[in-house]
Amino acid sequence: MSYDAKHGTKVKLRSQIWFDNPDDPDMTALYIERYMNWGITREELQSGKPIIGIAQSGSDLSPCNRQHLVLAERIREGIREAGGIAMEFPVHPIQETGKRPTAMLDRNLAYLGLVETLFGYPIDGVVLTTGCDKTTPSQLMAAATVNIPAIALSVGPMLNGWYKGKRTGSGTIKWEAKKLKSAGKIDWKEYVEMVASSAPSPGFCNTMGTATTMNSLTEILGMSLPGSAAIPAPYRDRQQCAWQTGRQIVEMVQADRKPSDILCREAFLNAIRMNSALGGSTNAPIHLIAIARHAGVDLTLEDWETHGHGVPLLVNLQPAGEYLGEDFYRAGGVPAVAGELLRHGLLTPLLMTANGRTLQQNYADSTTTDEAVIRRFEHPLLPSAGLTVLRGNLFDSAVMKTSVISESFRARFLADPADPDAFEARAVVFDGPEDYDLWLRAWEAGLRFAKLEETLLAWRDQPRRLTRTDPRYAPERFRAVKLETLLRGPLSPGRPVIVWGAGPIGKGWARALGKAGRVVAAFVEVDRRKIGQTIHGAPVLPVERAHDLGGALHLAAVGQPGARARIRAEAARLGIVDGRDLVAVA
């Protein structure tokens, strides 16, 4: 039985509809008969103890979450200790660095599968085993939709990576190694060793990428235990947390404490402010807005700038800083950051969390134990570190992560005295991988592109979905434009390149530039599907597919071969310009 706090009455457990329902003896007998076949007894099924699901996201296909296969045993022990019955089941695997061609759709696939499981099976409450990128929002979305008691357990980050005495962070080391390899300073073998050094143990990325961001925001939302987000996967503390989480979910079922009691608008605004203080991912708006929608909460892209842009950056983690996941945990993790924000009035304090206590009760006394890693509010790394929402005739909306714009990048690319904080470049569109490969082979054969030292390279997939009779399908016309406008001269070294499409385009151009003896000093990465969270520069995540046929970028690049795109870091402006005149709207 669970307890309805609002009415002060006991409520029949959901699972009893399956296993202890005298009004439907035929189906009850059928359910009991089949569930007993693996050894659980009728006495257990009809004991009135809550049945707790363990949504298992770990597998050999999902190495970042694989440690959950171990943690599940401690979750089970905690559930049993508190008087519950554990039932573990798999969820759709998601591994960002393993799924080809992309894991873009997998968040929603995992969400749909988990919703059906939670809704259609005898589960009274659930432990969500979160970790790598999309595994966290997909499970929170499902829990919010079905609205049964739920608590998340983060798998935790990997231990710090080290290479030749220096910290190596997930993703960030890849960009550094790529530069060295392109310059001929290391070979392919050392390149792989250098990149692999950042993954010394089980767990997710040890940088402030999407995984650390989303698990930290899950904690501040109130959907996991205080202090649980940042514990490294191999630490004994993580095993202890798994046991405590198992105990807590039983209490939540008994108290009938559901996501709808926790996920309110103020909780999401707290998460926005926390994201800024962390230097968190630009993927966070996409995921939190989706979670909010399934929780029935109104949250918009504009909320991220309105409530988060002025929040200072307190966490010194790569890519915006120096340190890694182990350092973050030892310095105090999410509680230390929450304590700073609470003391300065930036978090709503009296919100309910999974353990039945308020945010204020959980974090009021928390503070940093290492100010090199987690700064005090009075001495931030940056005074304003939130996301900027961009608008213009290139996109209806996009977000820019300003906390990773380094001083060297700003001095080199955003210091035009006539128009500070703006970067302007020629817009060039590749019509899918075949067209891109054509020009890459031309480059490697000795041809040189004109003015690509200041070029925005866009990858547009849409033509492959059109029939050849469609009037919009004319790849030969697009290629003629490129031949006329691009193949005219050498690439100047050390100039910026904006890369649209983080995967093959970034890899291909880095390879080509390396062979040509050129090194691109910095990347501004623009990608509608998944922004690179572990890069330096000014990452921009568009919300609209403006590079598709009929989109603003496509029309400008094809209809006006000399069109240029401009990105403004501070004025919330992003658009196509005509010559020197900016036609984007603020």
Coordinates of C-alpha atoms in Angstrom, one line a residue:
M1 CA 0.0 0.0 0.0
S2 CA 1.1 3.6 -0.7
Y3 CA 0.2 6.7 1.2
D4 CA -1.8 9.5 -0.3
A5 CA -0.4 12.6 1.5
K6 CA -3.0 14.9 0.1
H7 CA -6.0 12.9 1.5
G8 CA -4.3 11.1 4.4
T9 CA -5.3 7.7 3.1
K10 CA -3.6 4.5 2.0
V11 CA -3.8 3.7 -1.7
K12 CA -3.7 0.3 -3.3
L13 CA -0.5 -0.4 -5.1
R14 CA -0.6 -0.4 -8.9
S15 CA 1.0 -3.8 -9.1
Q16 CA -1.9 -5.3 -7.1
I17 CA -4.1 -4.8 -10.2
W18 CA -2.1 -7.6 -11.7
F19 CA -1.3 -9.9 -8.8
D20 CA -4.0 -9.4 -6.2
N21 CA -7.3 -8.5 -7.9
P22 CA -10.2 -10.6 -6.7
D23 CA -12.5 -8.7 -9.2
D24 CA -10.6 -10.3 -12.0
P25 CA -9.5 -13.8 -10.8
D26 CA -8.9 -15.2 -14.3
M27 CA -6.3 -12.6 -15.3
T28 CA -4.8 -12.5 -11.8
A29 CA -4.2 -16.3 -12.0
L30 CA -2.6 -15.9 -15.4
Y31 CA -0.3 -13.2 -14.3
I32 CA 0.8 -15.0 -11.2
E33 CA 1.2 -18.3 -13.0
R34 CA 3.7 -16.9 -15.6
Y35 CA 5.7 -14.6 -13.3
M36 CA 6.3 -17.5 -10.9
N37 CA 8.1 -19.5 -13.6
W38 CA 11.5 -17.9 -12.8
G39 CA 11.3 -18.6 -9.0
I40 CA 9.5 -15.7 -7.4
T41 CA 6.7 -16.9 -5.1
R42 CA 3.0 -16.2 -5.0
E43 CA 3.5 -15.0 -1.4
E44 CA 5.9 -12.3 -2.7
L45 CA 3.7 -11.2 -5.5
Q46 CA 0.7 -10.9 -3.2
S47 CA 2.6 -9.6 -0.2
G48 CA 1.6 -6.0 -0.8
K49 CA 5.2 -5.0 -1.1
P50 CA 5.9 -2.5 -3.9
I51 CA 7.4 -3.8 -7.1
I52 CA 10.2 -1.6 -8.2
G53 CA 11.4 -1.6 -11.8
I54 CA 15.1 -1.1 -12.6
A55 CA 15.3 0.5 -16.1
Q56 CA 18.6 -1.0 -17.2
S57 CA 20.4 1.1 -19.7
G58 CA 23.7 -0.6 -19.3
S59 CA 25.0 -3.2 -21.9
D60 CA 28.0 -4.1 -23.9
L61 CA 26.7 -1.9 -26.7
S62 CA 26.5 1.0 -24.2
P63 CA 30.0 1.2 -22.6
C64 CA 29.3 4.5 -20.9
N65 CA 26.4 3.0 -19.0
R66 CA 27.8 -0.5 -18.7
Q67 CA 28.7 0.0 -15.0
H68 CA 24.9 0.0 -14.3
L69 CA 25.1 -3.8 -14.7
V70 CA 27.2 -3.9 -11.6
L71 CA 25.3 -1.1 -9.8
A72 CA 22.0 -2.9 -10.3
E73 CA 23.0 -5.5 -7.7
R74 CA 23.3 -2.7 -5.1
I75 CA 20.1 -1.1 -6.2
R76 CA 18.3 -4.5 -5.7
E77 CA 19.8 -4.8 -2.2
G78 CA 18.6 -1.4 -1.3
I79 CA 15.1 -2.1 -2.6
R80 CA 14.9 -5.4 -0.7
E81 CA 16.3 -3.8 2.5
A82 CA 13.5 -1.2 2.3
G83 CA 10.7 -3.8 1.8
G84 CA 10.3 -3.8 -2.0
I85 CA 10.7 -6.3 -4.8
A86 CA 13.0 -5.5 -7.7
M87 CA 12.3 -6.3 -11.3
E88 CA 15.0 -5.4 -13.8
F89 CA 14.3 -4.8 -17.5
P90 CA 16.3 -3.4 -20.5
V91 CA 15.8 -0.1 -22.2
H92 CA 16.8 0.8 -25.7
P93 CA 20.6 1.1 -25.9
I94 CA 22.1 4.5 -26.7
Q95 CA 25.8 5.1 -27.2
E96 CA 26.6 8.4 -28.8
T97 CA 30.1 7.2 -30.0
G98 CA 28.8 3.8 -31.2
K99 CA 25.6 4.3 -33.1
R100 CA 25.9 4.9 -36.9
P101 CA 25.0 7.0 -38.7
T102 CA 23.7 8.9 -35.7
A103 CA 22.0 8.5 -32.3
M104 CA 19.8 11.6 -33.1
L105 CA 16.6 9.6 -33.1
D106 CA 17.4 7.2 -30.2
R107 CA 16.4 9.5 -27.4
N108 CA 12.8 9.4 -28.6
L109 CA 13.0 5.7 -29.4
A110 CA 14.2 4.9 -25.9
Y111 CA 11.5 7.2 -24.5
L112 CA 8.7 5.4 -26.4
G113 CA 9.9 2.0 -25.3
L114 CA 10.2 3.0 -21.7
V115 CA 6.8 4.6 -21.6
E116 CA 5.2 1.4 -22.9
T117 CA 7.1 -0.6 -20.3
L118 CA 6.2 1.6 -17.3
F119 CA 2.6 1.9 -18.4
G120 CA 1.9 -1.7 -19.4
Y121 CA 3.6 -3.7 -16.7
P122 CA 3.1 -4.2 -12.9
I123 CA 5.6 -1.5 -11.7
D124 CA 4.9 0.7 -8.7
G125 CA 8.0 2.8 -9.0
V126 CA 11.2 2.8 -11.1
V127 CA 14.9 3.5 -10.8
L128 CA 16.1 5.2 -13.9
T129 CA 19.7 4.2 -14.7
T130 CA 21.0 7.3 -16.4
G131 CA 24.4 8.3 -17.9
C132 CA 25.5 8.9 -21.5
D133 CA 23.9 11.9 -23.1
K134 CA 20.4 10.9 -24.3
T135 CA 19.9 8.0 -21.8
T136 CA 19.1 10.6 -19.2
P137 CA 16.5 12.8 -20.9
S138 CA 14.8 9.8 -22.5
Q139 CA 14.2 8.2 -19.1
L140 CA 13.1 11.4 -17.4
M141 CA 10.6 12.1 -20.3
A142 CA 9.1 8.6 -19.8
A143 CA 8.9 9.0 -16.0
A144 CA 7.2 12.3 -16.4
T145 CA 4.7 10.9 -19.0
V146 CA 3.6 7.9 -16.9
N147 CA 4.0 9.8 -13.6
I148 CA 4.7 7.0 -11.2
P149 CA 7.3 7.4 -8.5
A150 CA 10.7 7.5 -10.1
I151 CA 14.3 8.3 -9.2
A152 CA 17.4 8.6 -11.3
L153 CA 20.8 7.0 -10.6
S154 CA 23.7 8.4 -12.6
V155 CA 26.4 5.9 -13.6
G156 CA 28.9 8.7 -13.0
P157 CA 31.9 10.0 -15.0
M158 CA 35.1 8.1 -15.9
L159 CA 38.2 8.7 -13.8
N160 CA 40.4 11.5 -15.0
G161 CA 42.4 10.7 -18.1
W162 CA 46.1 11.4 -18.2
Y163 CA 48.7 11.5 -20.9
K164 CA 52.3 12.3 -20.3
G165 CA 51.5 14.0 -17.0
K166 CA 48.6 16.1 -18.3
R167 CA 44.8 15.7 -17.8
T168 CA 43.1 14.4 -20.9
G169 CA 39.3 15.0 -21.1
S170 CA 36.8 13.1 -23.2
G171 CA 36.4 14.8 -26.6
T172 CA 38.7 17.8 -25.8
I173 CA 41.8 15.7 -26.2
K174 CA 40.6 14.6 -29.6
W175 CA 40.8 18.1 -31.0
E176 CA 44.3 18.6 -29.5
A177 CA 45.5 15.3 -30.9
K178 CA 44.0 16.1 -34.3
K179 CA 46.0 19.4 -34.5
L180 CA 49.2 17.5 -33.6
K181 CA 48.6 14.8 -36.1
S182 CA 47.7 17.3 -38.9
A183 CA 50.9 19.2 -38.2
G184 CA 52.9 15.9 -38.5
K185 CA 54.0 16.0 -34.8
I186 CA 52.4 12.6 -34.0
D187 CA 51.6 9.5 -36.0
W188 CA 48.3 7.6 -36.3
K189 CA 49.3 5.2 -33.5
E190 CA 50.1 7.9 -31.0
Y191 CA 46.9 9.8 -32.1
V192 CA 44.8 6.8 -31.1
E193 CA 46.7 6.4 -27.8
M194 CA 46.4 10.0 -27.0
V195 CA 42.6 10.0 -27.6
A196 CA 42.1 6.7 -25.8
S197 CA 43.9 8.0 -22.7
S198 CA 40.9 10.0 -21.8
A199 CA 38.8 6.8 -21.1
P200 CA 40.7 5.0 -18.2
S201 CA 37.6 3.5 -16.5
P202 CA 33.9 2.8 -16.8
G203 CA 31.6 5.8 -16.8
F204 CA 30.6 8.6 -19.1
C205 CA 32.6 11.6 -20.4
N206 CA 34.8 13.1 -17.7
T207 CA 34.4 16.6 -19.2
M208 CA 31.4 19.0 -18.9
G209 CA 29.7 17.5 -21.9
T210 CA 26.1 16.5 -22.3
A211 CA 26.4 13.5 -19.9
T212 CA 27.8 15.4 -16.9
T213 CA 25.5 18.3 -17.7
M214 CA 22.3 16.3 -17.9
N215 CA 23.0 14.2 -14.8
S216 CA 23.8 17.4 -12.8
L217 CA 20.6 19.0 -14.0
T218 CA 18.7 15.9 -13.0
E219 CA 20.0 16.3 -9.5
I220 CA 19.1 20.0 -9.2
L221 CA 15.6 19.2 -10.7
G222 CA 15.2 17.0 -7.6
M223 CA 15.0 13.7 -9.5
S224 CA 18.1 12.1 -8.0
L225 CA 19.7 12.0 -4.5
P226 CA 21.7 15.1 -3.4
G227 CA 25.3 14.7 -4.3
S228 CA 24.8 11.7 -6.6
A229 CA 25.4 13.2 -10.1
A230 CA 29.1 13.6 -10.0
I231 CA 30.4 10.5 -8.2
P232 CA 32.8 8.7 -10.5
A233 CA 31.6 5.4 -11.8
P234 CA 34.3 3.2 -10.2
Y235 CA 34.2 4.9 -6.7
R236 CA 32.8 2.9 -3.7
D237 CA 30.6 6.0 -3.1
R238 CA 28.8 5.2 -6.4
Q239 CA 28.0 1.7 -5.1
Q240 CA 26.8 3.2 -1.8
C241 CA 24.6 5.7 -3.7
A242 CA 23.1 2.8 -5.7
W243 CA 22.0 1.1 -2.5
Q244 CA 20.6 4.4 -1.1
T245 CA 18.7 5.0 -4.3
G246 CA 17.1 1.6 -4.0
R247 CA 16.0 2.3 -0.5
Q248 CA 14.7 5.8 -1.5
I249 CA 12.5 4.6 -4.3
V250 CA 10.6 2.3 -1.9
E251 CA 10.0 5.3 0.4
M252 CA 8.8 7.3 -2.6
V253 CA 6.2 4.7 -3.5
Q254 CA 5.0 4.5 0.0
A255 CA 4.7 8.3 0.1
D256 CA 3.3 8.4 -3.5
R257 CA 5.9 11.0 -4.4
K258 CA 5.7 11.3 -8.2
P259 CA 7.5 13.4 -10.9
S260 CA 4.5 15.7 -11.0
D261 CA 5.3 16.6 -7.3
I262 CA 8.8 17.6 -8.3
L263 CA 9.0 18.8 -11.9
C264 CA 7.5 22.3 -11.7
R265 CA 8.4 25.3 -13.7
E266 CA 10.6 26.7 -10.9
A267 CA 12.5 23.5 -10.8
F268 CA 13.3 23.9 -14.5
L269 CA 14.4 27.5 -14.1
N270 CA 16.7 26.3 -11.3
A271 CA 18.2 23.8 -13.8
I272 CA 18.7 26.6 -16.4
R273 CA 20.7 28.7 -13.8
M274 CA 22.7 25.6 -12.8
N275 CA 23.5 24.9 -16.4
S276 CA 25.1 28.4 -16.7
A277 CA 27.1 28.0 -13.5
L278 CA 28.4 24.6 -14.7
G279 CA 29.3 25.8 -18.2
G280 CA 26.9 23.1 -19.4
S281 CA 26.0 21.7 -22.7
T282 CA 24.0 23.4 -25.5
N283 CA 22.1 20.2 -25.8
A284 CA 20.5 20.9 -22.4
P285 CA 17.8 23.2 -23.8
I286 CA 16.6 20.6 -26.3
H287 CA 16.4 17.9 -23.6
L288 CA 15.0 20.0 -20.7
I289 CA 12.3 21.5 -22.9
A290 CA 11.3 18.0 -24.0
I291 CA 11.2 16.8 -20.3
A292 CA 9.2 19.9 -19.3
R293 CA 6.7 19.3 -22.1
H294 CA 6.1 15.7 -20.9
A295 CA 5.7 17.0 -17.4
G296 CA 3.1 19.6 -18.6
V297 CA 5.4 22.5 -17.8
D298 CA 5.8 25.5 -20.1
L299 CA 9.5 26.1 -20.9
T300 CA 10.8 28.0 -23.9
L301 CA 14.1 28.6 -25.5
E302 CA 13.9 32.3 -24.5
D303 CA 13.8 31.2 -20.8
W304 CA 17.4 30.0 -21.2
E305 CA 18.7 33.5 -22.0
T306 CA 16.2 35.3 -19.7
H307 CA 17.0 33.3 -16.6
G308 CA 20.4 31.9 -17.3
H309 CA 22.6 34.3 -19.3
G310 CA 23.6 36.5 -16.4
V311 CA 24.6 33.6 -14.2
P312 CA 28.4 33.4 -13.5
L313 CA 30.5 30.4 -14.5
L314 CA 31.7 28.7 -11.3
V315 CA 32.9 25.3 -12.5
N316 CA 36.4 25.0 -14.0
L317 CA 36.0 21.9 -16.1
Q318 CA 37.1 21.2 -19.6
P319 CA 36.2 22.3 -22.3
A320 CA 35.5 25.7 -20.7
G321 CA 38.2 25.2 -18.0
E322 CA 41.0 23.0 -16.8
Y323 CA 39.8 20.1 -14.6
L324 CA 37.8 16.9 -15.0
G325 CA 35.1 14.8 -13.4
E326 CA 37.0 13.4 -10.5
D327 CA 38.2 16.9 -9.5
F328 CA 34.6 18.2 -9.8
Y329 CA 33.3 15.5 -7.4
R330 CA 36.2 16.0 -4.9
A331 CA 35.5 19.8 -4.9
G332 CA 31.9 19.3 -3.9
G333 CA 30.1 18.5 -7.1
V334 CA 26.5 19.8 -7.7
P335 CA 25.9 20.5 -4.0
A336 CA 28.8 23.0 -3.8
V337 CA 27.5 24.8 -6.9
A338 CA 23.9 24.7 -5.6
G339 CA 25.0 26.1 -2.2
E340 CA 26.7 29.1 -3.9
L341 CA 23.6 29.8 -6.0
L342 CA 21.2 29.4 -3.1
R343 CA 23.2 31.9 -1.0
H344 CA 22.9 34.5 -3.7
G345 CA 19.2 34.0 -4.4
L346 CA 19.5 32.3 -7.8
L347 CA 17.7 29.1 -6.9
T348 CA 14.1 28.7 -5.7
P349 CA 14.7 27.0 -2.4
L350 CA 11.5 25.4 -1.2
L351 CA 11.0 22.9 -3.9
M352 CA 10.4 19.2 -3.2
T353 CA 13.0 16.7 -4.2
A354 CA 13.1 12.9 -4.5
N355 CA 14.2 12.3 -0.9
G356 CA 11.2 14.3 0.5
R357 CA 13.3 17.3 1.5
T358 CA 13.5 20.7 -0.1
L359 CA 16.3 22.1 -2.1
Q360 CA 17.2 24.4 0.8
Q361 CA 17.4 21.5 3.2
N362 CA 19.5 19.5 0.8
Y363 CA 22.1 22.1 -0.2
A364 CA 22.0 25.2 2.2
D365 CA 25.2 24.2 4.0
S366 CA 27.1 22.9 1.0
T367 CA 30.3 24.7 -0.1
T368 CA 33.3 24.1 -2.3
T369 CA 36.3 22.3 -0.9
D370 CA 38.6 23.3 -3.8
E371 CA 38.2 26.8 -5.2
A372 CA 40.5 26.1 -8.1
V373 CA 37.8 23.7 -9.4
I374 CA 34.5 25.2 -8.1
R375 CA 34.8 28.9 -7.6
R376 CA 32.9 31.0 -5.0
F377 CA 30.2 33.3 -6.4
E378 CA 32.3 36.3 -5.8
H379 CA 35.3 35.0 -7.9
P380 CA 33.8 33.4 -11.0
L381 CA 35.6 32.3 -14.1
L382 CA 33.2 34.5 -16.1
P383 CA 30.6 36.9 -14.8
S384 CA 28.0 35.8 -17.3
A385 CA 28.1 32.3 -18.7
G386 CA 24.7 31.4 -19.9
L387 CA 23.5 30.5 -23.4
T388 CA 22.7 33.3 -25.9
V389 CA 19.6 32.9 -28.1
L390 CA 20.3 33.9 -31.7
R391 CA 17.7 35.0 -34.3
G392 CA 17.9 36.3 -37.8
N393 CA 17.2 35.4 -41.4
L394 CA 19.5 32.3 -41.2
F395 CA 17.5 30.6 -38.4
D396 CA 14.3 31.3 -36.6
S397 CA 16.3 30.4 -33.4
A398 CA 19.6 29.0 -32.3
V399 CA 21.7 29.0 -29.1
M400 CA 25.3 29.9 -28.6
K401 CA 27.4 28.6 -25.7
T402 CA 29.4 31.7 -24.7
S403 CA 31.4 30.1 -21.8
V404 CA 33.8 28.3 -24.1
I405 CA 34.8 31.4 -26.2
S406 CA 38.4 31.7 -25.1
E407 CA 40.2 35.0 -25.0
S408 CA 42.5 33.9 -27.8
F409 CA 39.6 32.9 -29.9
R410 CA 37.9 36.2 -29.2
A411 CA 41.0 38.2 -30.0
R412 CA 41.5 36.4 -33.3
F413 CA 38.0 36.1 -34.7
L414 CA 35.8 38.5 -32.8
A415 CA 37.8 41.6 -32.5
D416 CA 37.0 43.6 -35.6
P417 CA 37.0 47.2 -34.4
A418 CA 34.3 48.1 -36.9
D419 CA 32.0 45.4 -35.7
P420 CA 33.2 43.6 -32.5
D421 CA 31.8 40.3 -31.4
A422 CA 30.9 39.3 -35.0
F423 CA 32.3 36.8 -37.4
E424 CA 31.5 36.9 -41.1
A425 CA 32.2 34.2 -43.6
R426 CA 31.3 33.0 -47.1
A427 CA 28.5 30.5 -47.2
V428 CA 29.0 27.2 -49.1
V429 CA 26.6 24.3 -49.2
F430 CA 27.5 20.7 -50.0
D431 CA 24.6 18.6 -51.3
G432 CA 25.1 15.5 -49.1
P433 CA 28.1 13.2 -48.7
E434 CA 28.6 12.5 -52.4
D435 CA 29.0 16.1 -53.3
Y436 CA 31.2 16.7 -50.3
D437 CA 33.4 13.8 -51.2
L438 CA 33.7 15.1 -54.8
W439 CA 35.2 18.4 -53.6
L440 CA 37.4 16.6 -51.0
R441 CA 38.9 14.4 -53.7
A442 CA 39.4 17.5 -55.9
W443 CA 41.3 19.1 -53.0
E444 CA 43.5 16.1 -52.5
A445 CA 44.2 16.0 -56.2
G446 CA 45.7 19.4 -56.1
L447 CA 42.9 21.8 -56.8
R448 CA 42.5 24.7 -54.3
F449 CA 39.4 26.4 -53.1
A450 CA 39.1 30.2 -53.1
K451 CA 38.4 32.2 -50.0
L452 CA 37.9 29.1 -47.8
E453 CA 40.0 30.7 -45.1
E454 CA 36.7 32.5 -44.2
T455 CA 34.1 29.9 -45.2
L456 CA 31.0 28.4 -43.6
L457 CA 30.8 24.9 -44.8
A458 CA 27.3 23.4 -44.7
W459 CA 26.2 19.8 -45.3
R460 CA 22.6 19.5 -46.7
D461 CA 21.1 16.0 -46.7
Q462 CA 17.7 16.8 -48.3
P463 CA 18.4 16.2 -52.0
R464 CA 18.7 12.4 -51.4
R465 CA 15.1 12.4 -50.3
L466 CA 13.8 14.0 -53.6
T467 CA 13.0 12.3 -56.9
R468 CA 15.0 13.4 -59.9
T469 CA 11.8 14.8 -61.4
D470 CA 11.4 17.2 -58.6
P471 CA 12.2 20.7 -59.9
R472 CA 14.1 21.4 -56.7
Y473 CA 16.5 18.5 -57.4
A474 CA 19.3 19.9 -59.5
P475 CA 22.6 18.9 -58.0
E476 CA 24.4 19.5 -61.3
R477 CA 23.3 23.2 -61.1
F478 CA 24.6 23.5 -57.6
R479 CA 27.9 21.9 -58.6
A480 CA 28.3 24.4 -61.5
V481 CA 27.9 27.2 -59.0
K482 CA 30.6 25.7 -56.8
L483 CA 33.0 25.2 -59.8
E484 CA 32.6 28.8 -60.8
T485 CA 33.0 30.3 -57.4
L486 CA 35.2 28.0 -55.4
L487 CA 38.1 26.5 -57.4
R488 CA 40.2 29.6 -57.8
G489 CA 43.0 29.8 -55.3
P490 CA 45.0 28.5 -52.3
L491 CA 43.8 28.3 -48.8
S492 CA 45.5 30.8 -46.4
P493 CA 46.9 29.0 -43.4
G494 CA 45.7 29.6 -39.8
R495 CA 42.3 31.1 -40.7
P496 CA 39.0 30.1 -39.2
V497 CA 36.7 27.6 -40.7
I498 CA 33.1 27.2 -39.6
V499 CA 32.2 23.5 -39.9
W500 CA 28.5 22.5 -40.2
G501 CA 28.3 18.8 -39.5
A502 CA 30.6 17.7 -36.7
G503 CA 31.2 14.2 -38.0
P504 CA 32.5 13.4 -41.5
I505 CA 32.9 17.0 -42.5
G506 CA 35.0 17.9 -39.5
K507 CA 37.1 14.8 -39.9
G508 CA 37.4 15.1 -43.7
W509 CA 38.5 18.7 -43.7
A510 CA 41.0 18.2 -40.9
R511 CA 42.4 15.3 -42.9
A512 CA 42.6 17.3 -46.1
L513 CA 44.1 20.3 -44.4
G514 CA 46.7 18.1 -42.7
K515 CA 47.7 16.6 -46.1
A516 CA 47.9 20.1 -47.6
G517 CA 50.2 21.2 -44.8
R518 CA 47.6 23.6 -43.4
V519 CA 46.3 23.7 -39.8
V520 CA 43.0 25.3 -38.9
A521 CA 43.7 27.0 -35.6
A522 CA 40.1 27.1 -34.3
F523 CA 36.7 25.7 -35.2
V524 CA 33.4 27.4 -34.8
E525 CA 31.1 24.4 -35.0
V526 CA 27.5 24.6 -36.2
D527 CA 25.4 21.4 -36.2
R528 CA 21.7 21.0 -36.1
R529 CA 21.8 17.4 -34.9
K530 CA 24.4 17.4 -32.1
I531 CA 26.7 20.2 -31.3
G532 CA 30.2 19.2 -30.2
Q533 CA 30.2 19.8 -26.5
T534 CA 33.9 19.3 -25.9
I535 CA 35.3 21.9 -28.4
H536 CA 36.7 25.3 -28.0
G537 CA 35.4 28.2 -30.0
A538 CA 31.8 29.4 -30.3
P539 CA 29.5 26.4 -30.8
V540 CA 26.1 27.3 -32.2
L541 CA 23.1 24.9 -32.2
P542 CA 20.4 25.8 -34.7
V543 CA 16.9 24.7 -34.0
E544 CA 15.8 25.0 -37.6
R545 CA 17.1 23.1 -40.6
A546 CA 17.9 26.2 -42.6
H547 CA 20.4 24.4 -44.8
D548 CA 17.8 22.1 -46.4
L549 CA 16.2 22.9 -49.8
G550 CA 14.3 26.1 -49.4
G551 CA 16.0 27.0 -46.2
A552 CA 17.6 30.5 -45.8
L553 CA 21.2 29.2 -46.0
H554 CA 20.5 27.1 -49.0
L555 CA 18.7 29.8 -50.9
A556 CA 21.5 32.3 -50.2
A557 CA 24.4 30.0 -51.0
V558 CA 22.8 28.7 -54.2
G559 CA 20.9 31.8 -55.4
Q560 CA 23.7 34.1 -54.4
P561 CA 27.1 32.3 -54.8
G562 CA 28.9 35.1 -53.1
A563 CA 26.6 35.3 -50.1
R564 CA 28.1 35.5 -46.7
A565 CA 26.9 34.4 -43.2
R566 CA 27.4 36.4 -40.1
I567 CA 27.3 35.3 -36.5
R568 CA 27.3 37.8 -33.7
A569 CA 28.3 36.5 -30.3
E570 CA 26.7 39.3 -28.2
A571 CA 23.9 41.0 -30.2
A572 CA 21.8 37.8 -30.5
R573 CA 22.0 38.0 -34.3
L574 CA 22.7 35.3 -36.8
G575 CA 22.0 35.7 -40.5
I576 CA 22.9 36.1 -44.1
V577 CA 24.4 39.4 -45.1
D578 CA 24.4 41.0 -48.6
G579 CA 27.8 42.5 -49.2
R580 CA 28.5 44.8 -46.2
D581 CA 24.9 45.2 -45.3
L582 CA 23.5 43.0 -42.5
V583 CA 19.9 42.0 -43.3
A584 CA 19.4 39.8 -40.3
V585 CA 16.9 40.9 -37.7
A586 CA 17.7 41.1 -34.0

